[in-house]
XYZ file of C-alpha atoms in Angstrom:
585
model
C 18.157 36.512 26.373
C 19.373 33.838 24.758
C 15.988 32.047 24.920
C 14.409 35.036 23.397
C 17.417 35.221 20.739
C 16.466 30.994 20.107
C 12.803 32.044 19.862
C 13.604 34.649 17.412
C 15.483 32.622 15.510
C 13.118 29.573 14.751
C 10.105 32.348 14.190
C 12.361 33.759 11.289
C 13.415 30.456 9.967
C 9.774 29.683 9.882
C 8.391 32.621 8.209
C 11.262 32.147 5.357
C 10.098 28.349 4.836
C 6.562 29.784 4.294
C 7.739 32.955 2.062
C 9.455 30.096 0.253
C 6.504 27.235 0.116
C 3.547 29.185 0.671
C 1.160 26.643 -0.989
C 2.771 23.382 0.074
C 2.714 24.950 3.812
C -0.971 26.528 3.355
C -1.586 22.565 1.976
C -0.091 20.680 4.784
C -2.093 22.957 7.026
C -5.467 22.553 5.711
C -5.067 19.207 4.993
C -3.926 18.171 8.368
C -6.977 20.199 10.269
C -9.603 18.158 7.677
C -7.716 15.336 9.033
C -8.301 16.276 12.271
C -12.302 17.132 11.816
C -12.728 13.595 10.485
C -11.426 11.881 13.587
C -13.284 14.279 15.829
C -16.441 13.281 13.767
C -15.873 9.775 13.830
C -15.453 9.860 9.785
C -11.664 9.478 8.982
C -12.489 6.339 7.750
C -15.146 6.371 5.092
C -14.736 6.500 1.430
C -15.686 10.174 0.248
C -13.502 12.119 3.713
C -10.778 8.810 2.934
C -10.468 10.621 -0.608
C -9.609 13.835 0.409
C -7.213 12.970 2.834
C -5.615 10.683 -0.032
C -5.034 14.107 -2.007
C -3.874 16.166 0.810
C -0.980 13.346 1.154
C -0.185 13.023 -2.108
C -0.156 17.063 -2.862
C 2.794 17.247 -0.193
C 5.653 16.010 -2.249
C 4.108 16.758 -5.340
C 3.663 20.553 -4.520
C 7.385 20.854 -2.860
C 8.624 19.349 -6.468
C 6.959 21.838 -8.093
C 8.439 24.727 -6.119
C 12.167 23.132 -6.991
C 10.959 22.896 -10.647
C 9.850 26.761 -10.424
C 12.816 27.581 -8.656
C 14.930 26.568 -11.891
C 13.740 29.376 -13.687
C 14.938 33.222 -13.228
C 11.501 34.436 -13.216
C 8.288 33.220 -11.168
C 6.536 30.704 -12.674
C 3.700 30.215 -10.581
C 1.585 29.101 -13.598
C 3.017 25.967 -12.926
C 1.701 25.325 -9.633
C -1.724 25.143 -11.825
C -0.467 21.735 -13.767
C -0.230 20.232 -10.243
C -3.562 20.966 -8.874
C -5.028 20.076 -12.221
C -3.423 16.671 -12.208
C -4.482 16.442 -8.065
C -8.030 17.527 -9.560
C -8.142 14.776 -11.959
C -6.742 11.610 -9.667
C -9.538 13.108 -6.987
C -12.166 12.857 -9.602
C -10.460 9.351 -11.162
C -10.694 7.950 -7.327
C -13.450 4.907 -7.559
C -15.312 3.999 -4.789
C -15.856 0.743 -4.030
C -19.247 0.647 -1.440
C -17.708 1.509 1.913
C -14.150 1.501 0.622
C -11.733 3.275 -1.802
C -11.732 1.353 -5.188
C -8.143 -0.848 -4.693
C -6.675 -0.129 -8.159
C -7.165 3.946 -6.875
C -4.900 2.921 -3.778
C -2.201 1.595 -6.780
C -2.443 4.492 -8.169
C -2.034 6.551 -5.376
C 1.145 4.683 -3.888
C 2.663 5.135 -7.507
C 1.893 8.916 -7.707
C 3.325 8.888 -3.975
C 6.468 7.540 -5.203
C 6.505 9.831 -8.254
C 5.894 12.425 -6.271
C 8.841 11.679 -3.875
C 11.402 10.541 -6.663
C 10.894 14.011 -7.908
C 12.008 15.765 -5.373
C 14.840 14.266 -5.309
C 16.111 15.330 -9.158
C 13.508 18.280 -9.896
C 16.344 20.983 -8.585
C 18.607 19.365 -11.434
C 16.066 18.902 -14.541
C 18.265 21.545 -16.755
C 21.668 21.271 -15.275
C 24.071 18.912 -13.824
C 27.196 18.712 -11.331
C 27.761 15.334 -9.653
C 29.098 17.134 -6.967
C 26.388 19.233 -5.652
C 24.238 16.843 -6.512
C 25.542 14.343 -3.831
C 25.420 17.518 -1.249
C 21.692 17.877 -2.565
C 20.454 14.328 -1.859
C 22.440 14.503 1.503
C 20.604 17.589 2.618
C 17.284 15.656 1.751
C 18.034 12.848 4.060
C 19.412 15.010 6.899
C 16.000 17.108 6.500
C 14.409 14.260 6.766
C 15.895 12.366 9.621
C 16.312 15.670 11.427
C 12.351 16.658 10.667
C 11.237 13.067 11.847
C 13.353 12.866 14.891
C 11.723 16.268 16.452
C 8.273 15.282 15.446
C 8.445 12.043 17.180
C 10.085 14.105 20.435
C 7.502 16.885 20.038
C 4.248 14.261 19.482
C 5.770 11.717 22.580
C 6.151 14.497 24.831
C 2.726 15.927 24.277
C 1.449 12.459 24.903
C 3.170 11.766 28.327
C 1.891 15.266 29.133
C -1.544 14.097 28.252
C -1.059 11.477 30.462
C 0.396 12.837 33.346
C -2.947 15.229 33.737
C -5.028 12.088 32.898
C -3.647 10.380 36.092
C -2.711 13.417 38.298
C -5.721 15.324 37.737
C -8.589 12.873 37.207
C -9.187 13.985 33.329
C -9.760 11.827 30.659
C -9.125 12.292 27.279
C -10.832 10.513 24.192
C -8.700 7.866 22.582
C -8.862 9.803 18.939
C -6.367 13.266 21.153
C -3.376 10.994 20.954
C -4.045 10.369 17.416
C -4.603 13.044 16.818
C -1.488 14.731 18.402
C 0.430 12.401 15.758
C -1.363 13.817 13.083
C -1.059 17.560 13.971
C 2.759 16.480 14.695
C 3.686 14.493 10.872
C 1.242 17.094 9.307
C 2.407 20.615 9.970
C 5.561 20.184 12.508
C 7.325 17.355 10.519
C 6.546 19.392 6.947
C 7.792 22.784 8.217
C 10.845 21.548 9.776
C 11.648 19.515 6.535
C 11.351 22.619 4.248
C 13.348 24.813 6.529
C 16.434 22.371 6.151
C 16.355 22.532 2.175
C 18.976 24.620 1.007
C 17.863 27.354 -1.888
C 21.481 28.171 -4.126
C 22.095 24.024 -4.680
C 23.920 24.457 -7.279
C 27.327 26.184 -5.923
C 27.565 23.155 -2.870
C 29.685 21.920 -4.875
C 32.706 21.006 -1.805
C 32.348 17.285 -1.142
C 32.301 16.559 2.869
C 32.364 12.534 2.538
C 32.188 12.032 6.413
C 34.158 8.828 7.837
C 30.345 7.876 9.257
C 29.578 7.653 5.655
C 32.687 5.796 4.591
C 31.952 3.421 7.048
C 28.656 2.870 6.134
C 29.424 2.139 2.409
C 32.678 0.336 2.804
C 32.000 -2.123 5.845
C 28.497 -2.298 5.753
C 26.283 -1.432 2.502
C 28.966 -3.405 -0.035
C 29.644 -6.211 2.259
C 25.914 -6.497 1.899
C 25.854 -6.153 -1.710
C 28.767 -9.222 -1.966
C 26.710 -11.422 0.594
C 23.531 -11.137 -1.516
C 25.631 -11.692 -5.158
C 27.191 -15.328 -3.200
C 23.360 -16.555 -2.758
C 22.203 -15.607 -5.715
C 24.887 -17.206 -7.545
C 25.315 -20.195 -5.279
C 21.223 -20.678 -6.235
C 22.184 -19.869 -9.893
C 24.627 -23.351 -9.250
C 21.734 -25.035 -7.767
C 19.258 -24.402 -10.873
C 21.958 -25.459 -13.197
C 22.754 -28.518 -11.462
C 19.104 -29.903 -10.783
C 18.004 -27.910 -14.329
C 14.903 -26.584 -12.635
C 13.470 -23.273 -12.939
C 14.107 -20.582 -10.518
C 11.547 -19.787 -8.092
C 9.198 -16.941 -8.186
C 10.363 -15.406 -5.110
C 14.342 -15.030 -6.424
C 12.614 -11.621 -8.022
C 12.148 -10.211 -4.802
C 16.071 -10.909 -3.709
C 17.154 -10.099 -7.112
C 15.469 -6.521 -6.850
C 16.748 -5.883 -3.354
C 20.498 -6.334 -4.427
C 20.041 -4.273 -7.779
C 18.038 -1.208 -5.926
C 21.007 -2.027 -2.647
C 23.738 -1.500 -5.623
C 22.322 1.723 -7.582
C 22.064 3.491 -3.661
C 25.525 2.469 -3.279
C 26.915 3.414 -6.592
C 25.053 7.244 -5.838
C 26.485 7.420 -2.687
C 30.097 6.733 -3.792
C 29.836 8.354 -7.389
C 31.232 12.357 -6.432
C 34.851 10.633 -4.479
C 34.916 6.979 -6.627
C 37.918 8.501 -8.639
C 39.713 9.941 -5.554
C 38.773 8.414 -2.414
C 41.779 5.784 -1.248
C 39.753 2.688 -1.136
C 40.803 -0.457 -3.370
C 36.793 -1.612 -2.376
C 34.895 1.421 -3.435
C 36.981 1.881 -6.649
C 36.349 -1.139 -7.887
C 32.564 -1.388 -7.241
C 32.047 0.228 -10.377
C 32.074 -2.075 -13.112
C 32.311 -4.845 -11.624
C 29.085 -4.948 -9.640
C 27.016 -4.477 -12.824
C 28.999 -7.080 -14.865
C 28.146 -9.463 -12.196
C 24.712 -8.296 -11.842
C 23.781 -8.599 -15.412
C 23.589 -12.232 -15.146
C 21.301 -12.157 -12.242
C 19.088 -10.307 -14.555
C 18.350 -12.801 -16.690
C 17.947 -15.002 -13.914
C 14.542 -12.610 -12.838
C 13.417 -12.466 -16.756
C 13.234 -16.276 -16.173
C 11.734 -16.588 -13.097
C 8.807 -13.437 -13.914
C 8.223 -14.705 -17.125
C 7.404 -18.105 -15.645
C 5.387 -17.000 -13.269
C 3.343 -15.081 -15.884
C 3.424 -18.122 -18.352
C 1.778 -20.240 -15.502
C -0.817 -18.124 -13.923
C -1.114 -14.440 -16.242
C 0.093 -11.226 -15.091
C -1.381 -9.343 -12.203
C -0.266 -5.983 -10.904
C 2.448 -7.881 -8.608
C 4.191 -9.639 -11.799
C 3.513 -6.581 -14.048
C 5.741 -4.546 -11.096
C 8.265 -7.168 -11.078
C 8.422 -7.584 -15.038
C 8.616 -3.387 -15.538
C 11.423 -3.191 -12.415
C 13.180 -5.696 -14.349
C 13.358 -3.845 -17.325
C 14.117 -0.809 -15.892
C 17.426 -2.422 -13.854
C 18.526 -3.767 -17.067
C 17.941 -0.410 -18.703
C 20.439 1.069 -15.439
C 22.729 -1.363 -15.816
C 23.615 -0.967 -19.401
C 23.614 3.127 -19.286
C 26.097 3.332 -16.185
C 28.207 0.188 -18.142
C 28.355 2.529 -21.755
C 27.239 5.859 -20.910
C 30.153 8.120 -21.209
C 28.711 10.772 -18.811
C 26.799 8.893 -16.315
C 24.057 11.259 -14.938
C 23.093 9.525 -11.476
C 20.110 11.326 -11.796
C 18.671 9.628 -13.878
C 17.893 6.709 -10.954
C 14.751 8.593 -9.624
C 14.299 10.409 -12.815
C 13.663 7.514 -15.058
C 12.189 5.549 -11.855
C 9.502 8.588 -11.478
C 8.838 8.832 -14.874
C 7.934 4.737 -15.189
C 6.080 4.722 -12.026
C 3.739 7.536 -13.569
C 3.650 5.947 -17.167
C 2.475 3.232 -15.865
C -0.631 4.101 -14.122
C -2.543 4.456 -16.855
C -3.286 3.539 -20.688
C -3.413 -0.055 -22.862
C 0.142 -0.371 -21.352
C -0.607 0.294 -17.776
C -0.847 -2.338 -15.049
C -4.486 -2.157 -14.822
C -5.113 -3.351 -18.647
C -2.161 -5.520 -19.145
C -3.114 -7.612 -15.586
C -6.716 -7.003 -16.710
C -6.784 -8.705 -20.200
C -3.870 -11.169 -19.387
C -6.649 -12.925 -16.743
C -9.646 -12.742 -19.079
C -7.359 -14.665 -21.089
C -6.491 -17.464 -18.413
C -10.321 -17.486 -17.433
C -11.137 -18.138 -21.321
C -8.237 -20.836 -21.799
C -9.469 -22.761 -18.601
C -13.570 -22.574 -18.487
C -13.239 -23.683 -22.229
C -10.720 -27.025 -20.876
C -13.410 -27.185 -18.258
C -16.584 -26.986 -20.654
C -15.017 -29.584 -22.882
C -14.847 -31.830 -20.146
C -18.591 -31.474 -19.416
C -17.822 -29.460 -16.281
C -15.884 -32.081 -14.630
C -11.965 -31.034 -13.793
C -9.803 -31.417 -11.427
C -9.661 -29.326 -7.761
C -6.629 -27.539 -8.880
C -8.098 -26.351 -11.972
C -11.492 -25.906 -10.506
C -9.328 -23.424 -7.645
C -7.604 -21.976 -10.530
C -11.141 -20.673 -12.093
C -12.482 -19.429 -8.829
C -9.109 -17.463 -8.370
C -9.748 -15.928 -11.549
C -13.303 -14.864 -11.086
C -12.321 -13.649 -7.116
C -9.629 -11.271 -8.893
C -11.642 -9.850 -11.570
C -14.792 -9.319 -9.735
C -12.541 -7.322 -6.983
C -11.533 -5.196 -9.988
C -14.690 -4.483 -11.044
C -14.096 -6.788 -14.160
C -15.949 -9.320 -13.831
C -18.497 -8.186 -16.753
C -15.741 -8.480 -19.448
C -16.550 -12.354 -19.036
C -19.657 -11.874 -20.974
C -18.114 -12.556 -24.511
C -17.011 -15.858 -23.009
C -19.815 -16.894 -20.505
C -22.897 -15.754 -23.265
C -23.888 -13.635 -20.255
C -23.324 -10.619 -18.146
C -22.633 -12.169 -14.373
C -23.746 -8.943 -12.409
C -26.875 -8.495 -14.348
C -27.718 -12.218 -14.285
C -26.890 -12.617 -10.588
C -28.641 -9.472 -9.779
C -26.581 -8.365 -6.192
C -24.676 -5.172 -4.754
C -22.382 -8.123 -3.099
C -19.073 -9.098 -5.089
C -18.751 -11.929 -2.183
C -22.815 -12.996 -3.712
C -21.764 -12.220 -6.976
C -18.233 -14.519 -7.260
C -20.157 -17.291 -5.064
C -23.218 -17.609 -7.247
C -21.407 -17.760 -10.611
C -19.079 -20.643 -9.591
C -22.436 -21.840 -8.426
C -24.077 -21.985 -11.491
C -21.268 -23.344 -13.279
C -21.605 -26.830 -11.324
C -18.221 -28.073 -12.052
C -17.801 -31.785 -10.446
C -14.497 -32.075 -8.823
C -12.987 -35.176 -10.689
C -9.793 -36.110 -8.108
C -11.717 -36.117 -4.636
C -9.287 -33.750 -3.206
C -9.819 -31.432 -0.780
C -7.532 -28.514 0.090
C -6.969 -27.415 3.846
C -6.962 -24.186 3.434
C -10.549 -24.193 1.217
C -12.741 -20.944 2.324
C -16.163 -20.981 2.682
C -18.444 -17.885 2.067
C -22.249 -16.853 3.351
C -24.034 -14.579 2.470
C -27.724 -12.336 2.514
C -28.995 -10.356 -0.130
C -28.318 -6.906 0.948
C -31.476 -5.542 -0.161
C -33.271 -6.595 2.947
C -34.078 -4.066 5.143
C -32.911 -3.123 8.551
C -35.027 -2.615 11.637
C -33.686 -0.035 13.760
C -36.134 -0.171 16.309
C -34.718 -0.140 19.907
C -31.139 0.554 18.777
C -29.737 4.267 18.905
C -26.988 3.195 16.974
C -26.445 1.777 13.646
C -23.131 1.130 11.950
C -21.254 -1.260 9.702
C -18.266 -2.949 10.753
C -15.571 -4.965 8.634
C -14.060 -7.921 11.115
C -10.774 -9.915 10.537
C -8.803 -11.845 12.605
C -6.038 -10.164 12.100
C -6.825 -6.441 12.833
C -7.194 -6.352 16.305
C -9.803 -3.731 16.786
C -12.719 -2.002 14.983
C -14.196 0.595 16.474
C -17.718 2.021 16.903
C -18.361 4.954 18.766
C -16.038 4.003 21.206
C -16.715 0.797 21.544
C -14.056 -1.737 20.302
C -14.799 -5.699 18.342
C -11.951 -7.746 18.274
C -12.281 -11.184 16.767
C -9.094 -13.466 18.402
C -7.334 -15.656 16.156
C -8.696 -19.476 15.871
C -12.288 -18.207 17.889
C -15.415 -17.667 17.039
C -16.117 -15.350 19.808
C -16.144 -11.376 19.209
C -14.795 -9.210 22.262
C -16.312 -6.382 23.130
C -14.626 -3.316 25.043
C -14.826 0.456 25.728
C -12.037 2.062 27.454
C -9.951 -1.029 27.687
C -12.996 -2.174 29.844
C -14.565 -5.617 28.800
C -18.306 -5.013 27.913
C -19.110 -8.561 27.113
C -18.861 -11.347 24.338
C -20.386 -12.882 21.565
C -19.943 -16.244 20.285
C -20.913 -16.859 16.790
C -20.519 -21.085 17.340
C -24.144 -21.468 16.874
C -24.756 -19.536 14.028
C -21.732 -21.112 11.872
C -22.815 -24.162 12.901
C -26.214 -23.790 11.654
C -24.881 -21.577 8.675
C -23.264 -25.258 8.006
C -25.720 -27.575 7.429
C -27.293 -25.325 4.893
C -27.592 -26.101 1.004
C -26.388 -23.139 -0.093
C -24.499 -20.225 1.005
C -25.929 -17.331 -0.786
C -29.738 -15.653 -0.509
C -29.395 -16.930 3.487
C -32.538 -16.078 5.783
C -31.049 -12.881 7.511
C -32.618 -14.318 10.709
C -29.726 -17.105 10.490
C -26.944 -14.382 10.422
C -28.355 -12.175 13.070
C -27.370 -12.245 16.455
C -28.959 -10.439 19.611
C -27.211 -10.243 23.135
C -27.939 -8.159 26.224
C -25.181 -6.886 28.122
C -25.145 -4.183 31.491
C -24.606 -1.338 29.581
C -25.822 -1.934 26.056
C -28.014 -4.137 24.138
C -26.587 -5.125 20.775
C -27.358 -6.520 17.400
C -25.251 -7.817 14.562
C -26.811 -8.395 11.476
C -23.832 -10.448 9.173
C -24.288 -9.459 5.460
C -21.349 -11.837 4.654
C -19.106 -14.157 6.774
C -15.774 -15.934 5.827
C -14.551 -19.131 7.557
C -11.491 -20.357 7.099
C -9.826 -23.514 8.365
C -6.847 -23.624 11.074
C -3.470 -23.759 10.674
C -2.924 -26.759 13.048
C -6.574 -28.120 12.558
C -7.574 -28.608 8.794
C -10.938 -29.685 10.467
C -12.515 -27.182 12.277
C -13.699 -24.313 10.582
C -13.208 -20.628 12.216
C -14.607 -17.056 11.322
C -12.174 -15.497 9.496
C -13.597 -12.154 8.561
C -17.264 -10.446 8.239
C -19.153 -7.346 7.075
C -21.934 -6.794 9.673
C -24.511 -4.379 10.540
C -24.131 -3.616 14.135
C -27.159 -1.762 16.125
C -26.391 -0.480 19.881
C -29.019 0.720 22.838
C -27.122 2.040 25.430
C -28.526 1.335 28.832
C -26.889 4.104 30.499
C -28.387 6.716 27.808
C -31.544 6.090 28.915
């Protein structure tokens, strides 16, 4: 009976989290079963299903804000739920596509609506009102729904999985590779999402009795502020050290400088509802004192950002950095003179930047954009003065500039400076052509005779040859790295091993065979040039038991070792790969 009672219980509980979030729930379904078609049909991974999938993740904690936004008001507003598929609508039409792959200022953009969309959560319930009290109950029913909703998806998904296994070995059954994935998916999708919106109390506003566990106490007396104080001594005993040798502080001080400010504002929410009351010399006097000390650090990261942008222009990393610095300062000076001290207004104001900045002149896209057209004008015209003679490291510095803007699509804004559009002059679908052929055609003569050990070198085809699929039942293009240890075709796996030229092939944890690209590099090597290459030079043919293969490089990177600044190794590649299977026949 009891069982039955249990059953009962969670059925109920469930239906209530739906009556409650009937969209995000109807969302997280549908959007986890496309997820699941896509793996089944091999297709999770390109652009246009990649897009989708991008929107069904996003919607999640968008959609659940929206609800706590709604719930604010006495009657139903479901109107609003409109505005947020609208503005899902317009980032799936905004989504760029860039050939095989999602346009990488898109995936910015989406990893700064999925913050947005998360912050919001966490202060939507308390747009129109405020009590610091339930508040701090609020934002500890989030994390316990979310620790709670994690733990059981990860027990539900690992017990499916031995079960899977145990009738794999007991019963002689084998399952595809893509089941366990998919498991994992089915199990963060829908299991994870219903259990988190079950835990979220509705009437948040009358929680207003503080439980400040010892657990928590703990945490933020002997652990979290004894952090705080360790990071504050190295910062300061590296403030010592700049003043001392009177150099400039180093780019990456940001980074530590970030970590202690973000480390301090979670510790000053967590101890804001009992920092009056609670008997703790340590926790009453982290407020002000922590921000008096920390507004010298800030000046220290305006120092080190702004020379980092003074020296080599703003990208989207230094733009973050610059913005996040603002922003602390901005924190630091309201809890220091603000009289009522809203801690809200952390992932309020947080949310609200991260979504400002997305888009517009301002945004991180045009700032980082113009700031490099800039740096390219400032050193081609040094170079051109010079009769295209410069040194390596300002010769490196141009190619840099050209690599980033051609990734972001940018590369035509050079034409004002150049006299000439580069993609319509160097007429290619290839940004690897593209890049390689205008530094090229610039000729610049390397003045200093040094080389760097870490120097790339790119080949290339023009991609408007045509393929041959004769023979092969199979034809599929494949992105190689050293680093990602497998790629996957229809079941078969390419790994590329660190420092080797040779590509492994396997199916079922089962080594097909290998392929050793030596030869071809080597003749690749001895070329002239390293664009418009014969496509019979970057082809390779091999014959195994139970397939015949072809890889047909479009582009190849090789990079130099990290103990041997001689020999040259492939680093990455975008190949066509064609596969006969023996046993199909």
């Amino acid at each position: 009976m009891k069982i039955i009672s249990s059953l009962g219980e969670i059925t109920s509980r469930a239906k209530n989290t739906f009556k409650r979030f009937p969209i995000t729930l109807f969302w997280a379904i549908v959007g986890t079963l496309f997820t699941l078609f896509t793996i089944e049909t091999n297709t999770f991974d390109s652009a246009f299903y990649g897009k989708v999938i991008l929107i069904f993740i996003l919607g999640v904690s968008w959609l659940i804000a929206t609800r706590f936004f709604e719930e604010q008001f006495k009657k139903d507003k479901t109107w609003i739920f409109l505005l947020t598929l609208g503005f899902l609508s317009l980032f799936y039409i905004s989504i760029e596509v860039d050939g095989f792959e999602i346009h990488q200022n898109s995936i910015i953009r989406f990893v700064l609506y999925f913050i947005t969309g998360h912050l919001l959560v966490m202060v939507t319930p308390f747009i129109f009102s405020w009590n610091k009290s339930a508040y701090f109950n609020y934002l500890k029913s989030l994390f316990i729904a979310l620790v709670r909703s994690l733990f059981f998806s990860l027990i539900l998904y690992l017990g499916i999985v031995l079960a899977l296994l145990a009738i794999k070995h007991l019963f002689a059954i084998d399952f595809k590779g893509e089941r366990f994935f998919q498991v994992f998916v089915f199990c963060i999708g829908i299991i994870n999402t219903w259990i988190y919106l079950s835990d979220f109390p509705k009437d948040v506003h009358n929680q207003l009795a503080i439980n400040y566990t010892k657990a928590l106490e703990v945490l933020v007396k002997y652990i979290l502020i004894p952090l705080v104080i360790l990071y504050l001594i190295i910062l300061y005993a590296y403030s010592l050290k700049i003043v001392i040798n009177w150099n400039l502080p180093k780019g990456w001080v940001s980074y530590l400088v970030i970590a202690l400010s973000f480390l301090g504002f979670i510790v000053q929410i967590l101890i804001n509802p009992i920092q009056k009351t609670i008997n703790s010399r340590t926790i009453k006097k982290f407020y002000p004192w922590f921000y008096y000390l920390l507004l010298p650090l800030i000046v220290l990261l305006f120092i080190a950002i702004f020379r980092r942008i003074n020296e080599y222009g703003a990208t989207e990393n230094r733009y973050f950095v610059f913005v996040l610095a603002c922003w602390i300062l901005a924190m630091c000076l309201y809890i220091l003179f603000s009289k009522r001290k809203k801690i809200k207004i952390f992932p309020f104001s947080l949310a609200l930047i991260a979504f400002l900045v997305s888009f517009g002149f301002w945004g991180v896209f045009s700032v980082s954009t113009k700031s490099q057209l800039l740096r390219f004008e400032k050193v081609y015209t040094d170079i051109k003065k010079d009769n295209f003679s410069t040194t390596f490291e300002k010769k490196n510095q141009l190619r840099s500039i050209i690599r980033y803007l051609n990734n972001k699509h940018e590369l035509h804004k050079v034409k004002n400076i150049l006299g000439y559009n580069p993609k319509t002059t160097f007429k290619t679908d290839s940004r690897w052509q593209l890049q390689n052929r205008l530094m090229d055609s610039l000729d610049i003569k390397v003045t200093d005779n040094v080389t760097h050990p870490y120097t790339n070198h790119y080949y290339s085809i023009d991609e408007n040859n045509t393929i041959n699929i004769k023979n092969y039942d199979i034809l599929k293009k494949l992105y190689i790295n050293r680093y990602k240890k497998q790629n996957s075709i229809n079941g078969y796996h390419f790994s590329l091993s660190k420092e080797s030229n040779i590509i492994e092939i396997t199916k079922n944890e089962i080594l097909i065979g290998k392929v050793n690209c030596s030869e071809m590099i080597k003749k690749l090597k001895n070329l002239e040039r390293n664009y418009n290459v014969a496509p019979n030079l970057m082809t390779i043919k091999h014959n195994f038991e139970t397939l015949n293969i072809k890889f047909i490089f479009q582009n190849i990177n090789l990079s130099k070792s990290d103990n041997n600044t001689t020999k040259e190794y492939l680093s990455n590649a975008n190949a066509y790969v064609l596969i006969k299977e023996k046993n199909a026949e």
